[in-house]
Short mmCIF file of C-alpha atoms in Angstrom, two decimals:
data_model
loop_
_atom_site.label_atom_id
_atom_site.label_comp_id
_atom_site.label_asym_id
_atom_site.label_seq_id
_atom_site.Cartn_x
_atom_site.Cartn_y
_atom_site.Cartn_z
CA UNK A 1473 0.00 0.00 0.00
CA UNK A 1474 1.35 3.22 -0.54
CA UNK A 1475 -0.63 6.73 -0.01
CA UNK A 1476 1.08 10.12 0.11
CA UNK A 1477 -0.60 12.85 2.05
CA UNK A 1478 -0.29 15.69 3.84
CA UNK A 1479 -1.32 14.86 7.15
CA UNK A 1480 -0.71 14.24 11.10
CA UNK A 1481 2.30 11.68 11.25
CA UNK A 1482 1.65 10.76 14.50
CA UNK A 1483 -2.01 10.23 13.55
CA UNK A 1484 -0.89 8.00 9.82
CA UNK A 1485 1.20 5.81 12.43
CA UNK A 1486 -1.11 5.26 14.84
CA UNK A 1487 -3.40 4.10 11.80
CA UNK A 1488 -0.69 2.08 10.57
CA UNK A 1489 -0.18 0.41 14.11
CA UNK A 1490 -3.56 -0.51 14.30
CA UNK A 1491 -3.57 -2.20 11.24
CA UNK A 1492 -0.41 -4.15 12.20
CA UNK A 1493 1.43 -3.17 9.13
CA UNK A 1494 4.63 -3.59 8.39
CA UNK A 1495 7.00 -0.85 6.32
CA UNK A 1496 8.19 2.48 6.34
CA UNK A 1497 6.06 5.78 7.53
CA UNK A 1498 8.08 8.25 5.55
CA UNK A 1499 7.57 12.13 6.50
CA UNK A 1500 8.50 14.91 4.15
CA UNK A 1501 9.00 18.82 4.74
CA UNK A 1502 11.62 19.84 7.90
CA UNK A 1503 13.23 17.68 9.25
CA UNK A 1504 11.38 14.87 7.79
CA UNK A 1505 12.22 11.36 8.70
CA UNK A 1506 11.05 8.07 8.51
CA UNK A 1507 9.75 5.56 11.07
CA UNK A 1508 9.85 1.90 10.13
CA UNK A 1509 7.10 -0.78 11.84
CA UNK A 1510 7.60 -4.47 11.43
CA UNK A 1511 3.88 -5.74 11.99
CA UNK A 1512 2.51 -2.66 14.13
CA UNK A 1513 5.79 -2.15 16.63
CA UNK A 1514 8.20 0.99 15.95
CA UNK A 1515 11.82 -0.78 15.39
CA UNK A 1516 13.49 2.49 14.17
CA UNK A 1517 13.81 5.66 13.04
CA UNK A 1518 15.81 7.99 11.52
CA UNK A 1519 15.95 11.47 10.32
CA UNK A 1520 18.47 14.38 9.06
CA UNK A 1521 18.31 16.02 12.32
CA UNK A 1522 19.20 13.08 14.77
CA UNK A 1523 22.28 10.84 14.12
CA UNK A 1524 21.63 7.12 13.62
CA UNK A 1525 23.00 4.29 15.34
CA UNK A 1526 26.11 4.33 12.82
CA UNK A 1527 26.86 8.20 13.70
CA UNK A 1528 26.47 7.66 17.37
CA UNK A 1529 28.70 4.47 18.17
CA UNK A 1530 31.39 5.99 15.30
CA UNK A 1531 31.30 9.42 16.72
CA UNK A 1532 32.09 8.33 20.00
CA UNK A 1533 34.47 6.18 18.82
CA UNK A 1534 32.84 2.82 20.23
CA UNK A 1535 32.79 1.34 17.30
CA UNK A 1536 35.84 2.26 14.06
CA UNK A 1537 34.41 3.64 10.85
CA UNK A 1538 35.81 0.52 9.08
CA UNK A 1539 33.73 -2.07 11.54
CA UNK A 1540 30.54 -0.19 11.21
CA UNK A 1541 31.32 -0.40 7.03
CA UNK A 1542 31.90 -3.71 6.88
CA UNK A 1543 28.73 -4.89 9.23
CA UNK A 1544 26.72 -2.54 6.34
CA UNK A 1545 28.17 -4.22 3.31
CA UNK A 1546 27.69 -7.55 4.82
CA UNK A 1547 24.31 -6.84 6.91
CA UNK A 1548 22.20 -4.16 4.32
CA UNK A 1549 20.90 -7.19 2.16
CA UNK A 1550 19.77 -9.03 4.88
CA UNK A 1551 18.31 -6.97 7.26
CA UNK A 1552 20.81 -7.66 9.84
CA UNK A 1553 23.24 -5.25 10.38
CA UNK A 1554 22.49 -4.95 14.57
CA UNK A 1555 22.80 -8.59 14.47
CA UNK A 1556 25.88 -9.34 12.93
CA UNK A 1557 27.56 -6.39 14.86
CA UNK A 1558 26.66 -8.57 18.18
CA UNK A 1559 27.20 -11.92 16.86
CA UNK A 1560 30.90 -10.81 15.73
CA UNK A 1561 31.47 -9.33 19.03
CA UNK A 1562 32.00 -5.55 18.42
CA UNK A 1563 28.73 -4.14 20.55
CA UNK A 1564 26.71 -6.31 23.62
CA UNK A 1565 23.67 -6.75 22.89
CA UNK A 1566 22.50 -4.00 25.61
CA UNK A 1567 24.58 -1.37 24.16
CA UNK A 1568 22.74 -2.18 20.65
CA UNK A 1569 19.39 -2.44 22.38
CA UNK A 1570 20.31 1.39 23.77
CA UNK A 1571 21.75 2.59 21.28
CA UNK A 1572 19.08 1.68 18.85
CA UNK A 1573 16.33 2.74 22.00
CA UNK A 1574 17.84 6.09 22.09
CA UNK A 1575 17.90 6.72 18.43
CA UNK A 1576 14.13 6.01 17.88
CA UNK A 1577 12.92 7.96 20.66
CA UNK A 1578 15.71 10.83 19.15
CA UNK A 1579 14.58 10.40 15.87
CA UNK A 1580 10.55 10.07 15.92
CA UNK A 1581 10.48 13.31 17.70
CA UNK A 1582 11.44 15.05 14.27
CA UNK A 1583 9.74 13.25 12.25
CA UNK A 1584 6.45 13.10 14.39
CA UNK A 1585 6.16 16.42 16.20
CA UNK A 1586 5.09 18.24 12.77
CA UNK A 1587 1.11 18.85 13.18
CA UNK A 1588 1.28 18.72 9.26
CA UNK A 1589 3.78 17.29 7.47
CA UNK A 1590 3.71 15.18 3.67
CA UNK A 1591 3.32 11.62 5.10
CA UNK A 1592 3.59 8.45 2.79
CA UNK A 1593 3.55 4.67 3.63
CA UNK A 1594 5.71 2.65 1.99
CA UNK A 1595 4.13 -0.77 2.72
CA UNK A 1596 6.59 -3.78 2.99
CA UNK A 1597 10.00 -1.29 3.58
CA UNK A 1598 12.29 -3.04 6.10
CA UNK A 1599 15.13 -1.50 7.51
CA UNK A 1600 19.16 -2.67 6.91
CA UNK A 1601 19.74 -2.47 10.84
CA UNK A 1602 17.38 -5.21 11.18
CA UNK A 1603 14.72 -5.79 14.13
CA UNK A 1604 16.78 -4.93 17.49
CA UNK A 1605 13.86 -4.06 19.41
CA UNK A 1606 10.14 -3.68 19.12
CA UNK A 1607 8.48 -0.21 20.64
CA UNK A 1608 4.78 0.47 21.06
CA UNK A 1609 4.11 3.39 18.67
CA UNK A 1610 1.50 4.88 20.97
CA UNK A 1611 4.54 5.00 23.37
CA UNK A 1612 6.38 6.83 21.20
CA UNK A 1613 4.16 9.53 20.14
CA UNK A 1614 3.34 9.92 24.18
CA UNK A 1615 6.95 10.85 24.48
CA UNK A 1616 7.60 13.34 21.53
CA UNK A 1617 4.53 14.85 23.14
CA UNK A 1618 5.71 15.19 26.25
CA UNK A 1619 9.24 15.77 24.79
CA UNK A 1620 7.77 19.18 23.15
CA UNK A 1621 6.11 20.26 26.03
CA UNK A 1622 9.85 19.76 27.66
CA UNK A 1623 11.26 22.01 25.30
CA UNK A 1624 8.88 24.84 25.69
CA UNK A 1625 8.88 24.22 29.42
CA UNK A 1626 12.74 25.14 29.12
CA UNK A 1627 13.04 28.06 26.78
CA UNK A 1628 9.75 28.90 24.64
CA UNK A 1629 11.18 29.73 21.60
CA UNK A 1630 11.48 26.98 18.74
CA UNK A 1631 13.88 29.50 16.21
CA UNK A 1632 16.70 27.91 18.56
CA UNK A 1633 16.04 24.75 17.19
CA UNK A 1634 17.04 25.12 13.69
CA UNK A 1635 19.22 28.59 13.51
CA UNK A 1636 22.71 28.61 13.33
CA UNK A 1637 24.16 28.50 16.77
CA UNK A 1638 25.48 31.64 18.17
CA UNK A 1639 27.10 32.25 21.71
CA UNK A 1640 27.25 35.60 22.86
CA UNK A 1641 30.16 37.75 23.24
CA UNK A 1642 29.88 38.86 26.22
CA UNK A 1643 28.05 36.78 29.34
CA UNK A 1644 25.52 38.91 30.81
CA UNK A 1645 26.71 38.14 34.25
CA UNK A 1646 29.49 38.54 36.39
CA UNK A 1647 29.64 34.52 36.37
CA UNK A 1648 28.05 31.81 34.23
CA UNK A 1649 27.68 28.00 35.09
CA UNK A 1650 27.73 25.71 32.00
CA UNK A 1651 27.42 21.99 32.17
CA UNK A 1652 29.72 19.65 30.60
CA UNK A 1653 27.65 19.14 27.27
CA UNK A 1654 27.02 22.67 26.87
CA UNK A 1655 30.52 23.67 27.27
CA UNK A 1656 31.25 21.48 24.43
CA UNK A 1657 28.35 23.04 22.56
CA UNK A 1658 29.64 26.55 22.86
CA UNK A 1659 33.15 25.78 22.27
CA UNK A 1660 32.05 23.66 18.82
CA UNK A 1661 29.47 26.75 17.74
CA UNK A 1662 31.41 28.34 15.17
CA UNK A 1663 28.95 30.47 13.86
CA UNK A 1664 28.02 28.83 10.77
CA UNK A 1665 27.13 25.34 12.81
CA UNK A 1666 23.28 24.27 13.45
CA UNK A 1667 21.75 22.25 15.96
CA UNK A 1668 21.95 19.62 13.43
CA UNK A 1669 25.52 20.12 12.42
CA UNK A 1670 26.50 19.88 16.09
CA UNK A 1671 24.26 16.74 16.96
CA UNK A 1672 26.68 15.43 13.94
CA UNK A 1673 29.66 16.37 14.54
CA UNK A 1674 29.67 15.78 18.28
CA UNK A 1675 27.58 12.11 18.15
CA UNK A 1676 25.14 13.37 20.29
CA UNK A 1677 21.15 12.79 20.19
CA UNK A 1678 19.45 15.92 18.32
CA UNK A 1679 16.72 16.30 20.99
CA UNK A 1680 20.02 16.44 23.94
CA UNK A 1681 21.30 19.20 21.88
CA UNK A 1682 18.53 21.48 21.17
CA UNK A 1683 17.56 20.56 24.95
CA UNK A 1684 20.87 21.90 26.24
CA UNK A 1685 21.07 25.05 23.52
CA UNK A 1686 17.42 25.54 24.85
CA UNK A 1687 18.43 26.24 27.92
CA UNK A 1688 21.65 27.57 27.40
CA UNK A 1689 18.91 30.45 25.71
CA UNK A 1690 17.44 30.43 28.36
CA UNK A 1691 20.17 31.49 30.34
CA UNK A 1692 20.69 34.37 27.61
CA UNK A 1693 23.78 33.09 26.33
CA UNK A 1694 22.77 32.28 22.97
CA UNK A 1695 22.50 34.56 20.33
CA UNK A 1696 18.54 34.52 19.24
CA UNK A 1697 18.25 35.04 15.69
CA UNK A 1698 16.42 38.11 14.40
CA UNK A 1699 12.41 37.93 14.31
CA UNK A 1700 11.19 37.84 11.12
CA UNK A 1701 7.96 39.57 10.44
CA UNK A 1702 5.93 37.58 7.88
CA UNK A 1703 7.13 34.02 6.06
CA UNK A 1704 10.77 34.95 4.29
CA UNK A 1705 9.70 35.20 0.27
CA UNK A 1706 12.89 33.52 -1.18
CA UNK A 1707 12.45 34.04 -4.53
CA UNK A 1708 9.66 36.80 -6.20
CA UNK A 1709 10.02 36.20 -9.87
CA UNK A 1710 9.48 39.66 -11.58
CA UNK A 1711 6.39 40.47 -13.40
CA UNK A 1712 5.21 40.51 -16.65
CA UNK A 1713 5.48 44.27 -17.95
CA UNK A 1714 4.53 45.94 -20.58
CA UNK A 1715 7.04 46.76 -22.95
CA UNK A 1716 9.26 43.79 -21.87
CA UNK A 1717 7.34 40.71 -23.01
CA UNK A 1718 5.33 41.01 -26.25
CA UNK A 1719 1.81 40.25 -24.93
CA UNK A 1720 -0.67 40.09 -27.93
CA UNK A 1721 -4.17 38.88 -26.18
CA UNK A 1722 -6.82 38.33 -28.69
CA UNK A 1723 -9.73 40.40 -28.34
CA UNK A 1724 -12.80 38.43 -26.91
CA UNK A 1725 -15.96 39.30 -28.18
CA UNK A 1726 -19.30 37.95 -26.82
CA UNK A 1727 -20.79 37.23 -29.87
CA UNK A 1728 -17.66 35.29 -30.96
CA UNK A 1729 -17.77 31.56 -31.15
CA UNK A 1730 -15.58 29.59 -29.84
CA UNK A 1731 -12.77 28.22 -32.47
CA UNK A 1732 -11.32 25.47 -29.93
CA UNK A 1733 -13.45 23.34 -27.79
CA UNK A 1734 -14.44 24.61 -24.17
CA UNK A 1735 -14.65 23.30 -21.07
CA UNK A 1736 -18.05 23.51 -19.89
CA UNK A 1737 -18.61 22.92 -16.28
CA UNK A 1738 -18.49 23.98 -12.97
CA UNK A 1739 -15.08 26.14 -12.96
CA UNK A 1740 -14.03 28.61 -10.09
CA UNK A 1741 -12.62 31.68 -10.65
CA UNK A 1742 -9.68 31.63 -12.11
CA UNK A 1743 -7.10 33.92 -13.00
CA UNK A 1744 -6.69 34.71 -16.72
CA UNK A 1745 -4.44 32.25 -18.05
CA UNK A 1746 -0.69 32.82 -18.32
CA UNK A 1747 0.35 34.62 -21.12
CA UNK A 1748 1.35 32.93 -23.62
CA UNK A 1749 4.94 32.43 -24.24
CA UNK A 1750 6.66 34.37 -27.60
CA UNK A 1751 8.54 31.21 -29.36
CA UNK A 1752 12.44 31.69 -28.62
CA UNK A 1753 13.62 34.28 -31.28
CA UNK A 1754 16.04 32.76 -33.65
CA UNK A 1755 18.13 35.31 -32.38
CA UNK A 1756 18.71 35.16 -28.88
CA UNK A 1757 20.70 38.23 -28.48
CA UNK A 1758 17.85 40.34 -29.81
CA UNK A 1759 14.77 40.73 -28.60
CA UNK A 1760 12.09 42.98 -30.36
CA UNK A 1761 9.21 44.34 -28.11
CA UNK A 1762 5.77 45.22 -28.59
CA UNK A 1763 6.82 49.33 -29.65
CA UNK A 1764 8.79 47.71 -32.05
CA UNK A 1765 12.22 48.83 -30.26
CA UNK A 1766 15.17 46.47 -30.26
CA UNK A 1767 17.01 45.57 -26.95
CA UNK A 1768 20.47 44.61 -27.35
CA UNK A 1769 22.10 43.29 -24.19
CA UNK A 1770 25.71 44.90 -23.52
CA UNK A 1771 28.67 42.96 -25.09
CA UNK A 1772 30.43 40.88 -22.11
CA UNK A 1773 34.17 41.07 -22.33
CA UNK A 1774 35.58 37.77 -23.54
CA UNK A 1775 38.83 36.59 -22.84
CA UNK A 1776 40.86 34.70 -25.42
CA UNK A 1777 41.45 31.04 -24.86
CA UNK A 1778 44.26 30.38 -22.68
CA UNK A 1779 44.67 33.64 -21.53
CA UNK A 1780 44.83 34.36 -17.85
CA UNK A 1781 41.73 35.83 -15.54
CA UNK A 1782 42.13 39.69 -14.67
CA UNK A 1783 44.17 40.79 -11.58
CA UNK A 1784 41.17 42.14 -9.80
CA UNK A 1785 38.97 38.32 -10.22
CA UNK A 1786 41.83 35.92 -10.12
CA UNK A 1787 43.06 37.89 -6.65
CA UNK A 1788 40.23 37.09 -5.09
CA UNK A 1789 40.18 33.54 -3.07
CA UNK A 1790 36.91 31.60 -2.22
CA UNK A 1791 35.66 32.81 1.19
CA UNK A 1792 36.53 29.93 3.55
CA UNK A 1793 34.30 28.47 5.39
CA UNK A 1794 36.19 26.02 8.22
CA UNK A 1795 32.98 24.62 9.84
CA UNK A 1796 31.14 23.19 7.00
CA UNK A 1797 34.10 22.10 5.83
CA UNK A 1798 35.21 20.20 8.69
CA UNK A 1799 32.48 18.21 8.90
CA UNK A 1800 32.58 17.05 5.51
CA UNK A 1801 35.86 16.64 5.68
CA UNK A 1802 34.71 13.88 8.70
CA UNK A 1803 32.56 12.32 7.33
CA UNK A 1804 34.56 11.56 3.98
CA UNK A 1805 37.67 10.55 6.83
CA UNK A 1806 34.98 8.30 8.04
CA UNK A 1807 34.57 7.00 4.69
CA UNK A 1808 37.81 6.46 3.52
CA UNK A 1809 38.65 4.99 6.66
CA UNK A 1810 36.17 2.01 6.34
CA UNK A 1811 37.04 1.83 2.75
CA UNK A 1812 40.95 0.86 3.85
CA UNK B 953 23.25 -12.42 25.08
CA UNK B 954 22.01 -10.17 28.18
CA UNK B 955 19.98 -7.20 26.81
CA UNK B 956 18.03 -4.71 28.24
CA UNK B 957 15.35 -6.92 29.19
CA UNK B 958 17.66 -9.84 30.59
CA UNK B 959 18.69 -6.86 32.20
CA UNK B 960 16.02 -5.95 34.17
CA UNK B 961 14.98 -9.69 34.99
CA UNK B 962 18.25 -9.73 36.30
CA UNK B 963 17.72 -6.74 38.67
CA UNK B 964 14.25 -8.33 39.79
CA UNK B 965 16.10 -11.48 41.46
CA UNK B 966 17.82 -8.81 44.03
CA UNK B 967 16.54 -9.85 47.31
CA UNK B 968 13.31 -7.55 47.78
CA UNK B 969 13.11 -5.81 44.14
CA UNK B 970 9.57 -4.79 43.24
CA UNK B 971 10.18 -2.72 40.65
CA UNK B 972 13.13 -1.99 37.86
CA UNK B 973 13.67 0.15 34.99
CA UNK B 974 16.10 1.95 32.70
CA UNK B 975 15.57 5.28 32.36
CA UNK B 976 17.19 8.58 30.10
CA UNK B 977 17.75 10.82 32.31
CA UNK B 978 17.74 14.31 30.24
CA UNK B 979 14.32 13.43 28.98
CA UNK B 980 13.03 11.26 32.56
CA UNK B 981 11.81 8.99 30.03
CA UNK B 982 11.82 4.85 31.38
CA UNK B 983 13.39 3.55 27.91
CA UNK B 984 12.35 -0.35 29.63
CA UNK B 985 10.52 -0.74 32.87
CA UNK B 986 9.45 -3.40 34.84
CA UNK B 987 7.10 -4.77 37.78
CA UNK B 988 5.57 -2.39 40.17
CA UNK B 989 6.39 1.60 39.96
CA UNK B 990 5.67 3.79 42.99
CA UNK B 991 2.39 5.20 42.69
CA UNK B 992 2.55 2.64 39.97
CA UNK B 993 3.83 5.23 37.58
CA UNK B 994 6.38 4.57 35.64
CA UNK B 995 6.70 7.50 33.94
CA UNK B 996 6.30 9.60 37.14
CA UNK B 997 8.91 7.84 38.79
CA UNK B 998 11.33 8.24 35.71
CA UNK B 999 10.57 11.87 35.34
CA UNK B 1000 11.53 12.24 39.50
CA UNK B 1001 14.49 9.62 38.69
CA UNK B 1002 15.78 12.24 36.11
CA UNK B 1003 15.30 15.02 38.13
CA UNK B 1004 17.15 13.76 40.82
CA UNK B 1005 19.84 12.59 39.34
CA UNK B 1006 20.23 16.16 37.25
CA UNK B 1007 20.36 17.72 40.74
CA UNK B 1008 23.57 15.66 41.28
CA UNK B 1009 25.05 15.45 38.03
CA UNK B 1010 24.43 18.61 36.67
CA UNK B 1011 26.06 20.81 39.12
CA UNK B 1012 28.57 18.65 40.21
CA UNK B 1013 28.14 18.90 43.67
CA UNK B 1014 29.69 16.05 44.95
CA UNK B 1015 31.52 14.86 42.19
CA UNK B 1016 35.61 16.19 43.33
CA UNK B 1017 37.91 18.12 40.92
CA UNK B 1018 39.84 14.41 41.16
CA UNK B 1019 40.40 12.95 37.40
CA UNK B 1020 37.76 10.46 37.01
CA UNK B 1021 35.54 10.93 39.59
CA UNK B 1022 32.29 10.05 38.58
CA UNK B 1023 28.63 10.08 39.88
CA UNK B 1024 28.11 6.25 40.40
CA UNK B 1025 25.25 5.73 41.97
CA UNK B 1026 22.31 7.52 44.02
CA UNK B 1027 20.54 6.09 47.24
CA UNK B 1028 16.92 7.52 48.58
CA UNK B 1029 15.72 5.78 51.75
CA UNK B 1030 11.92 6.33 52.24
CA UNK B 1031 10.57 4.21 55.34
CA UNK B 1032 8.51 1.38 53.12
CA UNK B 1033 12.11 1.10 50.30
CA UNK B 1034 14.88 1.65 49.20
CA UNK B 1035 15.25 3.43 45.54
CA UNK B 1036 18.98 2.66 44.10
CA UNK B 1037 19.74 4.68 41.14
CA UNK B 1038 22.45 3.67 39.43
CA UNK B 1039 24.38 5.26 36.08
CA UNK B 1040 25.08 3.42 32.89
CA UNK B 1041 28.45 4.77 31.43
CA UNK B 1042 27.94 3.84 27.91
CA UNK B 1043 30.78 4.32 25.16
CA UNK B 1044 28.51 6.29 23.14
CA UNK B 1045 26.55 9.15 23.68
CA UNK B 1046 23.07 8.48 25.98
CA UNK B 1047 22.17 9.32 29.56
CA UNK B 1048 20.92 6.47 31.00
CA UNK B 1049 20.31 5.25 34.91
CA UNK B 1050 19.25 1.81 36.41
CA UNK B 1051 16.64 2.27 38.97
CA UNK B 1052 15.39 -0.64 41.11
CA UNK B 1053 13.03 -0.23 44.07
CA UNK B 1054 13.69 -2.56 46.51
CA UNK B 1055 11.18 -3.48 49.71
CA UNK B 1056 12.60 -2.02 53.14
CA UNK B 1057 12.19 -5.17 55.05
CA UNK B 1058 13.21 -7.49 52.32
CA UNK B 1059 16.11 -5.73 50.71
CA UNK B 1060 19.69 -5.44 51.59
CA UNK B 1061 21.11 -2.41 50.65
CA UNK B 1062 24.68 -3.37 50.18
CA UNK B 1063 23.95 -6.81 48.67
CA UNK B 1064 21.35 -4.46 45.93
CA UNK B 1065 24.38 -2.16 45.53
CA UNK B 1066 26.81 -4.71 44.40
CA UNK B 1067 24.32 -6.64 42.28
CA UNK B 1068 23.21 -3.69 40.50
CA UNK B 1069 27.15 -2.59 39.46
CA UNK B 1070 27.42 -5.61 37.79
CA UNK B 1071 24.80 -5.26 36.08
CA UNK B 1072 25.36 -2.45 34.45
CA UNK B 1073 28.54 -3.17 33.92
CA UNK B 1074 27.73 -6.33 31.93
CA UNK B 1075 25.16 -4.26 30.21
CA UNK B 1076 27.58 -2.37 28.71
CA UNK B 1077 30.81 -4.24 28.84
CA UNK B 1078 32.71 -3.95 25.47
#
């Protein structure tokens, strides 16, 4: 079965739970995520803002980038990478069991805690990590209930969620107590680092982090990003003008019958319909508008092959941006690591 | 293989358990839980659980400026139990306690104490 909707996650897997299906509950928009059921019980979850089960035990270090690879390539086909990882020894079977308990519960409050969200059901999906344990979903979304109300208990402000994590300059007290996990926050905020970014690079759960940056707002010793008045427009394509797009509507007279068939029916009120495009001009550089004046676009300055860029370009260097980069650079470490 | 649930079966068969679960303590959510809860809420007790053990771990009270000195575990005498919280030190990242309520007249603190270290221990043990 699959259906995609916009709808209640929490409410599609409850649905899905009573029908004791089995796949994956896959939630669009951001975060997203994606909560897989084996015959009604939650056995994971997973989404861009909370690191997996791989990201937490290689983060740490528990487990080498090269074992975690190799349980993948062996375990992905099967369904049984948590398994093999126990039977050859590398993780207890607790650790797996919390590790894989901790990443749901981290995970499904992403991808659940939307009110509205694109939700589809992809009936029959298993997941590569393989049945580890088996959660009640009503359990879960109890807790990323309760886990919102948690947040907004601390600090009620969701922007610190998502923006980019800013300390302050300067403390607004004479002295500041930070705990252990925050300190590492701050000191790892480089200004260009999100909640995400951190949870990442750090191999901690996403909910622990925004829980600790919420508070550490709370305190007023994060940065709040600027308030934003209406929804930000990111891109307004510019309108139709007059003299810059040769509109020729022809003239609709009532007595005129139509030449192409019509609709007839019910239709709401809609707009007139977009102009129509002018076929692409033979030639491009040209354009002739509806007063009959020709635009020519100014002649860009071509260099000659081989020769070299202009002092003032080829001075400048790329703007460097160390935090993004380093955790790329990580994760492609990671990579090559397991690949050796 | 002991998991999480051998765990807690485990922690039962401590001389006058009547209740056991694992429980994250930056959410005070019981990740497992088993038999009785005081109040017989779970999730009450593991929200208290996590607040308690915040209190201690968060401020450092009575953890010294020693290297390696660690909140182990946490002991609340009531006049019907005992409540023994102890912390999982896990490789990776989580934040995770044992908590077993034992019965006053039936359990032995010390005897509960030792039991439950090795139990998280083995829960863990790499």
């Amino acid at each position: 079965m699959t259906s995609s909707k916009t709808a209640a996650p929490g409410r599609l897997l409850a649905q899905v739970a009573g029908e004791r299906q089995t796949g994956a509950l896959v939630v669009g928009g951001h975060p997203g995520g994606a909560v897989y059921v084996l015959e009604g019980r939650v056995i994971y979850a997973e989404s861009p803002a909370a690191p997996g089960v791989g990201e937490l035990l290689t983060a740490s270090g528990r487990l080498a980038g090269r074992t975690w690879q190799n349980a993948l390539d062996r375990g992905t086909s099967g369904a049984q990478v948590g398994r093999l990882l126990v039977e050859q020894g590398h993780l207890t079977q607790g650790e797996l069991e919390l590790c894989v308990l901790g990443a749901i519960y981290d995970a499904a409050y992403f991808a659940l805690s939307p009110a509205d969200a694109p939700v589809e059901f992809l009936g029959g999906a298993t997941h590569w990590l393989g049945p580890v344990v088996h959660v009640d979903p009503a359990a879960v979304a109890r807790e990323v209930r309760r886990r919102a109300r948690l947040l907004d208990d601390i600090f009620p402000d969701a922007r610190v969620d998502t923006a980019i994590v800013s300390p302050i300059a300067r403390p607004p007290r004479e002295r500041i107590s930070v705990t252990a996990p925050q300190w590492e926050l701050l000191v790892h905020a480089d200004g260009q680092r999100t909640p995400a970014d951190l949870a990442f690079l750090l191999g901690k759960a996403g909910y622990a982090t925004i829980q600790e940056l919420r508070r550490l707002a709370a305190a007023g010793l994060l940065e709040l990003p600027e308030v934003r008045g209406e929804a930000p427009e990111f891109v307004r394509l510019p309108r139709a003008r007059g003299t810059a797009v040769d509109v020729r509507r022809p003239q609709v007279r009532p007595d005129d019958s139509p030449t192409v068939p019509v609709i007839t029916g019910v239709r709401p009120a809609a707009p007139d319909p977009p102009a129509p495009t002018p076929a692409p001009s033979p030639a491009l550089t040209e354009e002739t508008s509806a007063n009959g004046t020709v635009y020519r676009p100014p002649r860009l300055a071509r260099r000659k092959p081989g020769a070299k860029l202009p002092k003032e370009v080829a001075g400048e260097t790329p703007p460097a941006h160390p935090g993004t980069d380093e955790v790329l650079l990580k994760r492609i470490r990671t990579a090559l690591r397991a690949l050796r | 293989m002991p998991g999480v649930d051998h765990c807690l079966q485990e922690a039962m068969a401590i001389p006058g358990a009547v209740g056991a679960s694992i429980v994250d303590y930056t959410t005070g959510f019981p990740v497992a839980t088993t038999g009785a809860a005081p109040n017989s809420d779970h999730e009450a007790a593991a929200a208290g659980t996590a607040d308690v053990v915040q209190a201690a771990n968060s401020r450092s009270l009575f953890v010294s400026a020693l290297p390696h000195d660690l909140l182990e575990d946490l002991i609340i005498t009531t006049a019907g139990g005992y409540h023994l919280l102890r912390l999982v030190q896990t490789d990776f990242d989580s934040r995770l306690v044992l908590y077993v309520w034992l019965d006053r007249m039936l359990g032995n603190l010390a005897v509960a104490r030792h039991r439950m270290q090795k139990l998280a221990d083995d829960l863990v043990a790499g």
